[in-house]
Amino acid sequence: MNVLMVASECAPFVKTGGLADVVGALPAALARVDVDAQVLLPAYPPLFPLLPKGEEVARFDDLPGGPGRIVKVKAEGMTLLLLDAPQLFDRPGGLYVDETGRDWSDNHLRFGALSMAGARIAMGAIDGYQPDVLHAHDWQAALAPVYLRMAGRDTPRSVITIHNIAFQGRFGPQVLAQLHLKTDWFHPEGLEFHGDLNVLKGALMFSDRITTVSPTYAREILTPEFGMGLEGVLQARAGALSGVLNGIDTEAWDPATDGALAQTYDVRTLKRKADNKTALRARLGLDPSSTGPLCCVVSRLTNQKGLDALLEAVPHLVQRGAQLAVLGTGQPELEQGFRDAAEAHPGQVATHIGYDEALSHLFQAGSDAILIPSRFEPCGLTQLYGLRYGTLPVVARTGGLADTVIDANVAALLAKAATGFVFHDVSATGIALVIDRVVEAYADPKLWQSMQRAAMRHPVDWDSSAQAYRDLYADLAG
Ligand code: ADP
């Protein structure tokens, strides 16, 4: 079975969030169940060193935004198909934004080109390579299924995966012609959404299947509270919609071998985890004599993640004797808020503004608990890293957080099944109440260690989800 993945990021090469982790880990997991997945990705500057090592396998003169060529290269165990179109991708700044943080004004062309290249490859543009299914990820790849459908019914089947429905790719109707889209598809049953082109909606209308990254989020997005305006479209296609939980790369995230840690450990040598707490506290200037739990945040600093509410609960957290370590970047007022909190509570709160992959591993290993008070969370990966590292997740009951963490309620504790703390109310009060539960549980080392062991034994690999994707592809390919 051949599957062409189309995506705008892929770990470890280029990453802004969980999408990259998924696209980077899924192909290896699929290979274990006999699916060959190649990944079509824009050739951004960090990928330039790979271009001379690869082979040009296709050329397109008429993509949106100009010509591009496809370079096939093997790297990190993956087969990458890089869309080399310097006029679109050779620039400083972020993957989606310029150096001032503003969206690139030609993002519709950049990702329209990616999507059209994907559709052409799915239709056989590379000699000797015929994908059975095209699997598009998020709005940046969402026109690929639309171009396939435009080419007729006798083309490979397609799947769109929604990693976050908040990002839809909305553009004015003037871009339709630039994107070679049929203007007679610009209506409410097609690509149109409140007068604009909505790229994600296009994929929801024209893909054969729709998946999202957890069963709970798959149900949530059918409602106005979570559907971000697309709930009606999704309800109409509910029969094609399913949730497949993300796994994690258990080799890159393994406390027994992780080179970014001060000390490696596993479920049998859990005591050694403490060396990482010592190292993390020293690195961040946190008081080493504090006896409460060290709670961390590793996150985009946005309101989606409920971090405005956490900020309000910081005085309570400190007053209960817990410590807080924050690693993240994002909304300026939240960055400033956590900097101020660190200044107000020296030794008890530390804030590191920035994106630092290696440090994120030490945060996971060195903390006792990881706080994820998201207002919505399609899947979430940091709670899975937390489980794997025996760092108990403290999560809001939403999306994939609700599907992956077992709350320390009485029944779960009696069954020795509890792996973290789940709460409902994302507010300063709700967070303060769950912090009380964390502090009390931490004061009982036997209980805490038994939860850590349950967490570390909880399966977080890709195995069962890779099988679910394989079954879905097989179903589609007939
Ligand atoms: P989202 O995709 O919504 O940002 P996820 O939890 O699915 O949230 O994935 C976030 C990923 O980004 C995780 O791998 C997390 O460790 C990583 N991450 C987020 N912020 C940082 C940061 N400041 N430094 C390092 N890694 C980060």
Coordinates of N, CA and C in Angstrom, one line a residue, residues 240-414:
A240 N -18.4 10.2 7.3 CA -17.0 10.0 6.8 C -16.0 10.4 7.8
L241 N -16.5 10.9 9.0 CA -15.6 11.4 10.0 C -15.2 10.4 11.1
S242 N -14.0 10.3 11.5 CA -13.6 9.5 12.6 C -12.4 10.1 13.4
G243 N -12.2 9.6 14.6 CA -11.0 10.1 15.4 C -10.0 9.0 15.5
V244 N -8.8 9.3 15.2 CA -7.7 8.4 15.4 C -6.6 9.1 16.3
L245 N -6.4 8.5 17.5 CA -5.6 9.1 18.5 C -4.1 9.2 18.0
N246 N -3.4 10.3 18.2 CA -2.0 10.4 17.9 C -1.2 9.5 18.9
G247 N -0.1 9.0 18.4 CA 0.9 8.4 19.3 C 2.1 9.4 19.4
I248 N 3.2 8.9 20.0 CA 4.4 9.7 20.0 C 5.5 8.8 19.5
D249 N 6.6 9.5 19.2 CA 7.8 8.8 18.8 C 8.5 8.3 20.0
T250 N 8.3 7.0 20.3 CA 8.8 6.5 21.6 C 10.3 6.3 21.7
E251 N 11.0 6.5 20.5 CA 12.5 6.4 20.5 C 13.0 7.8 20.8
A252 N 12.5 8.8 20.2 CA 12.9 10.2 20.5 C 12.6 10.6 21.9
W253 N 11.5 10.0 22.4 CA 11.0 10.4 23.7 C 11.1 9.1 24.6
D254 N 12.3 8.8 25.1 CA 12.5 7.6 25.9 C 13.4 8.0 27.1
P255 N 12.8 8.1 28.3 CA 13.7 8.6 29.4 C 14.8 7.6 29.7
A256 N 14.8 6.4 29.1 CA 15.9 5.4 29.4 C 17.1 5.7 28.5
T257 N 16.9 6.5 27.4 CA 18.0 6.7 26.5 C 18.2 8.2 26.1
D258 N 17.4 9.1 26.6 CA 17.3 10.5 26.2 C 18.6 11.2 26.5
G259 N 19.3 11.7 25.5 CA 20.5 12.4 25.7 C 20.4 13.8 26.2
A260 N 19.2 14.3 26.2 CA 19.0 15.7 26.7 C 18.8 15.7 28.2
L261 N 18.8 14.6 28.9 CA 18.5 14.5 30.3 C 19.8 14.6 31.1
A262 N 19.7 15.0 32.4 CA 20.9 15.0 33.3 C 21.1 13.5 33.7
Q263 N 20.0 12.7 33.8 CA 20.1 11.3 34.2 C 19.0 10.5 33.5
T264 N 19.4 9.4 32.9 CA 18.3 8.6 32.3 C 17.7 7.7 33.4
Y265 N 16.4 7.2 33.1 CA 15.7 6.4 34.1 C 14.6 5.7 33.4
D266 N 14.1 4.6 34.0 CA 12.9 4.0 33.5 C 12.0 3.6 34.7
V267 N 11.0 2.9 34.4 CA 10.0 2.6 35.4 C 10.6 1.9 36.6
R268 N 11.6 1.1 36.4 CA 12.3 0.4 37.5 C 13.3 1.2 38.3
T269 N 13.8 2.3 37.6 CA 14.8 3.1 38.3 C 14.3 4.6 38.4
L270 N 13.0 4.6 38.8 CA 12.3 5.9 38.9 C 13.0 6.9 39.8
K271 N 13.7 6.4 40.8 CA 14.4 7.3 41.8 C 15.3 8.2 41.1
R272 N 15.9 7.7 40.0 CA 16.9 8.6 39.3 C 16.3 9.8 38.6
K273 N 15.0 9.8 38.4 CA 14.3 11.0 37.8 C 14.7 12.2 38.7
A274 N 14.9 12.0 40.0 CA 15.1 13.2 40.8 C 16.3 14.0 40.4
D275 N 17.3 13.4 39.8 CA 18.5 14.1 39.4 C 18.1 15.1 38.3
N276 N 17.1 14.8 37.5 CA 16.7 15.8 36.5 C 16.0 17.0 37.2
K277 N 15.2 16.7 38.2 CA 14.6 17.8 39.0 C 15.7 18.8 39.5
T278 N 16.7 18.2 40.1 CA 17.8 19.0 40.6 C 18.4 19.8 39.5
A279 N 18.7 19.2 38.3 CA 19.3 19.9 37.2 C 18.4 21.0 36.7
L280 N 17.1 20.7 36.5 CA 16.2 21.7 36.0 C 16.1 22.9 36.9
R281 N 16.0 22.6 38.2 CA 15.9 23.7 39.2 C 17.2 24.5 39.1
A282 N 18.3 23.9 39.0 CA 19.6 24.6 39.0 C 19.6 25.5 37.7
R283 N 19.2 24.9 36.6 CA 19.2 25.6 35.3 C 18.3 26.8 35.4
L284 N 17.2 26.7 36.1 CA 16.2 27.8 36.1 C 16.2 28.7 37.3
G285 N 17.1 28.4 38.2 CA 17.2 29.2 39.4 C 16.1 29.0 40.4
L286 N 15.5 27.8 40.4 CA 14.4 27.5 41.3 C 15.0 27.0 42.6
D287 N 14.3 27.3 43.7 CA 14.8 27.0 45.1 C 14.9 25.4 45.2
P288 N 16.1 24.9 45.5 CA 16.2 23.4 45.6 C 15.6 22.8 46.9
S289 N 15.3 23.7 47.8 CA 14.9 23.2 49.1 C 13.4 23.1 49.2
S290 N 12.7 23.6 48.2 CA 11.2 23.5 48.2 C 10.7 22.1 48.2
T291 N 9.7 21.7 49.0 CA 9.3 20.3 49.1 C 8.1 20.0 48.3
G292 N 7.5 21.0 47.7 CA 6.2 20.7 46.9 C 6.5 20.2 45.5
P293 N 5.5 19.9 44.8 CA 5.7 19.4 43.4 C 6.1 20.5 42.5
L294 N 7.0 20.2 41.6 CA 7.5 21.1 40.5 C 6.6 20.8 39.3
C295 N 5.7 21.8 39.0 CA 4.8 21.7 37.9 C 5.4 22.5 36.7
C296 N 5.2 21.9 35.5 CA 5.8 22.7 34.3 C 4.7 22.9 33.3
V297 N 5.0 23.8 32.4 CA 4.2 24.1 31.1 C 5.2 24.1 30.0
V298 N 4.9 23.3 28.9 CA 5.7 23.4 27.7 C 4.7 23.6 26.6
S299 N 4.6 24.8 26.1 CA 3.5 25.1 25.2 C 3.6 26.3 24.4
R300 N 2.8 26.4 23.3 CA 2.6 27.7 22.7 C 1.8 28.5 23.8
L301 N 2.2 29.7 24.0 CA 1.5 30.5 25.1 C 0.3 31.2 24.4
T302 N -0.8 30.6 24.5 CA -2.0 31.2 23.8 C -3.2 30.9 24.7
N303 N -4.3 31.6 24.5 CA -5.5 31.4 25.3 C -6.1 30.1 25.0
Q304 N -5.9 29.5 23.8 CA -6.4 28.1 23.5 C -5.9 27.2 24.6
K305 N -4.7 27.4 25.1 CA -4.1 26.5 26.0 C -4.5 26.8 27.5
G306 N -5.4 27.8 27.7 CA -5.9 28.2 29.0 C -4.8 28.8 29.9
L307 N -3.8 29.3 29.3 CA -2.6 29.8 30.1 C -2.9 31.2 30.7
D308 N -3.9 31.9 30.2 CA -4.3 33.1 30.9 C -4.9 32.8 32.2
A309 N -5.7 31.7 32.2 CA -6.3 31.3 33.5 C -5.2 30.7 34.5
L310 N -4.3 30.0 33.9 CA -3.2 29.5 34.8 C -2.4 30.7 35.4
L311 N -2.2 31.7 34.6 CA -1.5 32.9 35.1 C -2.2 33.5 36.4
E312 N -3.5 33.5 36.3 CA -4.3 34.0 37.5 C -4.2 33.1 38.7
A313 N -3.9 31.8 38.4 CA -3.8 30.9 39.5 C -2.4 30.7 40.1
V314 N -1.5 31.5 39.6 CA -0.1 31.3 40.0 C 0.1 31.6 41.5
P315 N -0.5 32.7 42.0 CA -0.3 33.0 43.4 C -0.8 31.9 44.3
H316 N -1.9 31.2 43.9 CA -2.4 30.1 44.7 C -1.4 28.9 44.7
L317 N -0.9 28.7 43.5 CA 0.0 27.6 43.3 C 1.2 27.7 44.2
V318 N 1.8 29.0 44.2 CA 2.9 29.3 45.0 C 2.6 29.2 46.5
Q319 N 1.4 29.7 46.9 CA 1.0 29.7 48.3 C 0.8 28.2 48.8
R320 N 0.5 27.3 47.9 CA 0.4 25.9 48.3 C 1.7 25.2 48.3
G321 N 2.8 25.9 48.0 CA 4.1 25.3 48.1 C 4.6 24.6 46.9
A322 N 3.8 24.7 45.8 CA 4.3 24.1 44.5 C 5.2 25.1 43.8
Q323 N 6.0 24.6 42.8 CA 6.8 25.4 42.0 C 6.3 25.3 40.5
L324 N 6.6 26.4 39.8 CA 6.2 26.4 38.4 C 7.3 26.7 37.4
A325 N 7.5 25.9 36.4 CA 8.5 26.2 35.3 C 7.8 26.3 34.0
V326 N 8.0 27.4 33.3 CA 7.3 27.6 32.0 C 8.3 27.7 30.9
L327 N 8.0 26.9 29.8 CA 8.8 27.0 28.6 C 7.8 27.2 27.4
G328 N 8.0 28.4 26.7 CA 7.0 28.6 25.6 C 7.3 29.9 25.0
T329 N 6.6 30.1 23.9 CA 6.5 31.4 23.2 C 5.1 31.6 22.7
G330 N 4.7 32.8 22.4 CA 3.4 33.0 21.9 C 2.9 34.4 22.1
Q331 N 1.7 34.5 22.6 CA 1.1 35.9 22.7 C 1.9 36.7 23.7
P332 N 2.2 38.0 23.2 CA 3.1 38.8 24.0 C 2.7 39.1 25.4
E333 N 1.3 39.2 25.6 CA 0.9 39.5 26.9 C 1.0 38.3 27.9
L334 N 1.0 37.1 27.3 CA 1.2 35.9 28.1 C 2.7 35.7 28.4
E335 N 3.5 36.0 27.4 CA 5.0 35.9 27.6 C 5.3 36.9 28.8
Q336 N 4.8 38.1 28.7 CA 5.1 39.1 29.7 C 4.5 38.7 31.1
G337 N 3.3 38.2 31.0 CA 2.7 37.7 32.3 C 3.5 36.7 33.0
F338 N 4.0 35.7 32.3 CA 4.8 34.7 33.0 C 6.2 35.2 33.4
R339 N 6.7 36.2 32.6 CA 8.0 36.8 33.1 C 7.7 37.6 34.4
D340 N 6.6 38.3 34.4 CA 6.3 39.0 35.6 C 6.1 38.1 36.8
A341 N 5.4 36.9 36.5 CA 5.1 36.0 37.6 C 6.5 35.5 38.2
A342 N 7.4 35.2 37.3 CA 8.7 34.7 37.8 C 9.4 35.8 38.6
E343 N 9.3 37.1 38.2 CA 9.9 38.1 39.0 C 9.2 38.3 40.4
A344 N 7.9 38.1 40.4 CA 7.1 38.3 41.6 C 7.4 37.1 42.6
H345 N 7.7 35.9 42.1 CA 7.9 34.8 42.9 C 9.3 34.1 42.7
P346 N 10.4 34.9 43.0 CA 11.7 34.3 42.7 C 12.0 33.0 43.5
G347 N 12.6 32.1 42.8 CA 12.8 30.8 43.4 C 11.7 29.8 43.3
Q348 N 10.5 30.3 43.0 CA 9.3 29.5 43.0 C 8.7 29.4 41.6
V349 N 8.9 30.4 40.8 CA 8.4 30.4 39.4 C 9.5 30.8 38.5
A350 N 9.7 30.1 37.4 CA 10.7 30.4 36.4 C 10.1 30.3 35.0
T351 N 10.5 31.3 34.2 CA 9.9 31.4 32.9 C 11.1 31.4 31.9
H352 N 11.0 30.5 30.9 CA 12.0 30.6 29.8 C 11.2 30.8 28.5
I353 N 11.3 32.0 28.0 CA 10.6 32.3 26.7 C 11.5 31.9 25.6
G354 N 11.0 31.1 24.7 CA 11.8 30.6 23.6 C 11.3 29.2 23.2
Y355 N 11.8 28.8 22.0 CA 11.5 27.4 21.5 C 12.8 26.6 21.6
D356 N 12.8 25.6 22.5 CA 14.0 24.9 22.7 C 13.7 23.4 22.9
E357 N 13.9 22.6 21.8 CA 13.6 21.2 21.8 C 14.3 20.4 23.0
A358 N 15.6 20.6 23.1 CA 16.3 19.9 24.1 C 15.9 20.2 25.5
L359 N 15.6 21.5 25.7 CA 15.2 21.9 27.0 C 13.8 21.4 27.3
S360 N 13.0 21.2 26.3 CA 11.6 20.6 26.6 C 11.7 19.2 27.1
H361 N 12.8 18.5 26.7 CA 13.0 17.1 27.2 C 13.4 17.2 28.7
L362 N 14.2 18.1 29.1 CA 14.6 18.3 30.5 C 13.4 18.7 31.3
F363 N 12.6 19.6 30.8 CA 11.4 20.0 31.5 C 10.5 18.8 31.8
Q364 N 10.3 17.9 30.8 CA 9.5 16.7 31.0 C 10.1 15.8 32.0
A365 N 11.4 15.6 32.0 CA 12.1 14.7 32.9 C 12.2 15.3 34.3
G366 N 12.4 16.6 34.4 CA 12.7 17.2 35.7 C 11.5 17.6 36.5
S367 N 10.3 17.6 35.9 CA 9.1 18.1 36.6 C 8.4 16.9 37.2
D368 N 7.6 17.2 38.2 CA 6.7 16.2 38.8 C 5.4 16.1 38.0
A369 N 4.9 17.3 37.6 CA 3.6 17.3 36.9 C 3.7 18.3 35.7
I370 N 2.9 18.0 34.7 CA 2.8 19.0 33.6 C 1.4 19.5 33.5
L371 N 1.2 20.8 33.4 CA -0.1 21.4 33.4 C -0.6 21.7 32.0
I372 N -1.7 21.3 31.6 CA -2.3 21.5 30.3 C -3.8 21.9 30.4
P373 N -4.0 23.1 30.8 CA -5.4 23.5 31.0 C -6.1 24.1 29.8
S374 N -6.0 23.3 28.7 CA -6.5 23.8 27.4 C -8.0 24.0 27.3
R375 N -8.5 25.0 26.6 CA -9.9 25.2 26.4 C -10.4 24.2 25.3
F376 N -9.5 24.0 24.3 CA -9.8 22.8 23.4 C -8.4 22.3 23.0
E377 N -8.4 21.0 22.8 CA -7.1 20.3 22.5 C -7.4 19.1 21.6
P378 N -7.2 19.3 20.3 CA -7.5 18.2 19.3 C -6.9 16.8 19.8
C379 N -5.6 16.8 20.1 CA -5.1 15.6 20.8 C -4.2 16.0 21.9
G380 N -3.2 16.8 21.6 CA -2.2 17.2 22.6 C -1.1 16.1 22.6
L381 N 0.1 16.5 22.7 CA 1.2 15.6 22.7 C 2.0 15.7 24.1
T382 N 2.0 16.9 24.7 CA 2.8 17.0 25.9 C 2.3 16.2 27.0
Q383 N 1.0 15.9 27.1 CA 0.6 15.0 28.1 C 1.1 13.6 27.9
L384 N 1.2 13.2 26.6 CA 1.8 11.9 26.3 C 3.2 11.8 26.7
Y385 N 4.0 12.8 26.4 CA 5.4 12.9 26.8 C 5.4 12.8 28.3
G386 N 4.5 13.5 29.0 CA 4.5 13.5 30.5 C 4.2 12.1 31.0
L387 N 3.3 11.3 30.4 CA 3.0 10.0 30.8 C 4.3 9.1 30.7
R388 N 4.9 9.3 29.5 CA 6.1 8.5 29.2 C 7.3 8.8 30.2
Y389 N 7.3 10.0 30.7 CA 8.4 10.4 31.6 C 8.0 10.4 33.1
G390 N 6.8 9.8 33.4 CA 6.4 9.7 34.8 C 6.2 11.1 35.4
T391 N 5.8 12.0 34.5 CA 5.5 13.4 34.9 C 4.0 13.6 34.8
L392 N 3.3 13.6 35.9 CA 1.8 13.3 35.8 C 1.1 14.5 35.2
P393 N 0.3 14.2 34.1 CA -0.4 15.3 33.4 C -1.6 15.8 34.2
V394 N -1.7 17.1 34.2 CA -2.9 17.7 34.9 C -3.6 18.5 33.8
V395 N -4.8 17.9 33.4 CA -5.3 18.3 32.1 C -6.8 18.7 32.2
A396 N -7.2 19.6 31.3 CA -8.6 19.9 31.2 C -9.3 18.7 30.4
R397 N -10.6 18.5 30.8 CA -11.3 17.4 30.2 C -11.8 17.8 28.8
T398 N -11.0 17.8 27.8 CA -11.4 18.1 26.5 C -10.5 17.4 25.5
G399 N -11.1 17.1 24.3 CA -10.4 16.5 23.2 C -9.5 15.3 23.6
G400 N -8.3 15.3 23.0 CA -7.4 14.2 23.3 C -6.9 14.1 24.7
L401 N -7.0 15.2 25.4 CA -6.6 15.2 26.8 C -7.5 14.2 27.6
A402 N -8.8 14.3 27.3 CA -9.8 13.5 28.0 C -9.6 12.0 27.6
D403 N -9.1 11.8 26.4 CA -8.9 10.4 25.9 C -7.7 9.7 26.4
T404 N -6.7 10.4 26.9 CA -5.4 9.8 27.2 C -5.0 9.9 28.7
V405 N -5.7 10.6 29.5 CA -5.3 10.7 30.9 C -6.4 10.2 31.8
I406 N -6.1 9.3 32.8 CA -7.1 8.7 33.7 C -7.0 9.5 35.0
D407 N -8.1 10.1 35.3 CA -8.1 11.0 36.5 C -8.0 10.1 37.8
A408 N -7.3 10.8 38.8 CA -7.0 10.1 40.1 C -8.3 10.2 40.9
N409 N -9.4 9.7 40.4 CA -10.6 9.6 41.3 C -10.5 8.3 42.1
V410 N -11.4 8.2 43.0 CA -11.3 7.1 44.0 C -11.3 5.7 43.3
A411 N -12.2 5.6 42.3 CA -12.3 4.3 41.6 C -11.0 4.0 40.9
A412 N -10.4 5.0 40.2 CA -9.2 4.7 39.4 C -8.0 4.5 40.4
L413 N -8.0 5.1 41.5 CA -6.9 4.9 42.5 C -7.0 3.5 43.1
L414 N -8.2 3.1 43.4 CA -8.4 1.7 43.9 C -7.9 0.7 42.9

